[in-house]
XYZ file of C-alpha atoms in Angstrom:
172
model
C -117.448 -16.561 228.169
C -115.065 -14.031 229.529
C -113.243 -16.605 231.581
C -112.607 -18.885 228.546
C -111.482 -15.838 226.385
C -109.063 -14.705 228.938
C -107.775 -18.447 229.329
C -107.649 -19.209 225.635
C -107.185 -16.235 223.400
C -103.520 -16.118 224.198
C -103.128 -19.164 221.929
C -103.913 -17.104 219.082
C -100.939 -14.683 219.719
C -97.917 -14.939 217.310
C -95.053 -17.224 218.597
C -91.497 -17.127 217.207
C -91.229 -17.479 213.363
C -94.882 -16.247 213.016
C -95.462 -14.817 209.478
C -99.143 -13.339 210.009
C -102.451 -15.007 209.990
C -102.353 -15.950 206.284
C -99.035 -17.682 206.454
C -98.749 -19.428 209.954
C -100.739 -22.518 209.548
C -100.387 -23.964 213.384
C -103.643 -24.940 215.024
C -103.499 -22.521 217.735
C -102.726 -19.515 215.452
C -105.475 -20.594 212.915
C -108.314 -21.398 215.294
C -107.331 -18.900 218.143
C -105.766 -16.359 215.736
C -108.953 -16.235 213.954
C -110.891 -15.761 217.162
C -108.559 -13.059 218.205
C -108.986 -11.223 214.751
C -112.860 -11.369 215.412
C -112.657 -10.217 219.148
C -110.298 -7.272 218.239
C -112.489 -6.423 215.409
C -115.743 -6.597 217.660
C -113.890 -4.426 220.303
C -112.872 -1.765 217.716
C -116.299 -1.589 216.004
C -117.920 -1.135 219.351
C -115.337 1.636 220.194
C -115.703 3.450 217.129
C -119.717 3.313 217.068
C -119.992 4.212 220.713
C -121.271 0.629 221.215
C -123.990 0.958 218.567
C -122.732 -1.634 216.462
C -120.583 -4.749 216.629
C -119.229 -7.590 214.905
C -122.616 -9.411 214.668
C -123.763 -6.377 212.505
C -120.827 -6.900 210.177
C -121.697 -10.549 209.913
C -125.305 -9.896 209.499
C -124.421 -7.532 206.743
C -122.422 -10.133 204.935
C -125.297 -12.450 205.057
C -127.909 -9.962 204.140
C -125.707 -9.193 200.935
C -126.212 -12.921 200.048
C -122.835 -14.138 201.039
C -123.012 -17.719 202.437
C -121.656 -21.136 201.919
C -123.599 -21.470 198.646
C -121.730 -18.438 197.026
C -117.987 -18.042 196.438
C -116.608 -14.830 197.578
C -113.263 -13.405 198.305
C -112.273 -12.590 201.707
C -111.693 -8.972 200.642
C -115.310 -8.757 199.351
C -116.746 -10.292 202.548
C -114.783 -7.897 204.696
C -115.781 -5.034 202.607
C -119.567 -6.146 202.835
C -119.021 -6.416 206.666
C -117.257 -2.878 206.958
C -120.105 -1.448 204.889
C -122.674 -2.806 207.239
C -120.953 -1.080 210.173
C -119.909 2.154 208.441
C -116.272 1.833 208.706
C -113.145 -0.036 207.675
C -112.495 -1.897 210.709
C -112.484 -5.296 209.350
C -110.362 -4.648 206.265
C -108.007 -2.482 208.116
C -107.309 -5.223 211.132
C -106.990 -7.952 208.432
C -104.509 -5.989 206.164
C -102.502 -5.458 209.429
C -102.551 -8.959 210.660
C -102.486 -11.070 207.367
C -98.765 -10.916 206.469
C -97.018 -10.144 209.743
C -97.206 -10.938 213.523
C -99.068 -8.312 215.510
C -98.545 -8.626 219.348
C -101.607 -7.775 221.229
C -101.213 -6.810 224.784
C -104.156 -8.922 226.126
C -103.763 -8.261 229.841
C -104.056 -4.394 229.026
C -107.091 -4.991 227.097
C -108.714 -7.169 229.728
C -108.050 -4.391 232.231
C -109.492 -1.675 229.893
C -112.557 -3.834 229.520
C -112.841 -4.554 233.168
C -112.503 -8.202 233.009
C -110.383 -9.758 235.980
C -109.801 -13.441 236.653
C -109.469 -14.632 240.152
C -109.055 -18.288 240.346
C -111.819 -19.771 238.209
C -114.090 -16.722 238.870
C -114.708 -13.784 236.363
C -114.947 -10.237 238.241
C -116.289 -7.458 236.189
C -114.766 -3.835 237.021
C -117.645 -1.518 235.878
C -115.332 1.589 236.211
C -112.879 0.360 233.689
C -112.397 2.413 230.584
C -114.212 0.051 228.302
C -116.694 -1.483 230.658
C -119.669 -0.332 228.363
C -117.936 -2.112 225.486
C -117.536 -5.336 227.422
C -121.360 -5.247 228.412
C -122.185 -4.357 224.592
C -120.064 -7.336 223.426
C -121.724 -9.623 226.105
C -125.296 -8.715 225.569
C -125.394 -7.139 221.944
C -124.975 -3.587 220.999
C -126.881 -0.772 222.496
C -128.746 0.206 219.201
C -132.498 -0.583 219.143
C -133.427 -2.856 216.512
C -136.730 -2.346 214.740
C -139.420 -4.569 215.594
C -137.399 -6.356 218.203
C -138.653 -6.182 221.760
C -136.661 -6.101 224.803
C -136.951 -9.819 225.740
C -135.372 -10.701 222.419
C -132.509 -8.375 222.276
C -129.966 -10.157 224.402
C -130.001 -13.650 222.677
C -126.925 -15.111 221.246
C -125.819 -14.440 217.818
C -124.984 -17.154 215.440
C -123.499 -16.222 211.981
C -124.930 -12.708 212.211
C -128.482 -13.748 213.181
C -130.060 -13.838 216.669
C -131.419 -16.967 217.725
C -134.389 -15.287 218.759
C -135.650 -14.570 215.150
C -136.155 -18.114 214.520
C -134.754 -17.756 211.027
C -133.133 -20.517 209.482
C -130.840 -20.693 206.278
C -133.867 -22.159 204.385
C -136.119 -19.318 205.086
């Protein structure tokens, strides 16, 4: 996962003539720009909550509020629900910053802070890096304990805010 992020996330960075995420409709800026937004939001949420919450908690909050493909909702309302779930304004603030203007992100500096180093096709993790705990929390889930969830289920992948370990589906 980290190798692919380091390799591909730069495709979401603004290029010459960029007018922000809402106004630049190239493939790389739309797809990878959205991924960059989500990644930055995840890092920010983890940092602010001391790795107690992450983007998965914001997405879960949006779904738990009833927002899904069956219900129309403005982006501002969805972001507000996500922010409420993580107790901050990370999503709305980041979106407001990125939607109408290009925002240059120093990805090499961020990788260094997270302790992610690519050597050839190998990923090396630097556990003494300033944000290494954030990198670990992003990789395996936030450090907060989830009521009723035993340790063997905690580190499963998250899909649209729901862990695959729960067995929940949209129909349930």
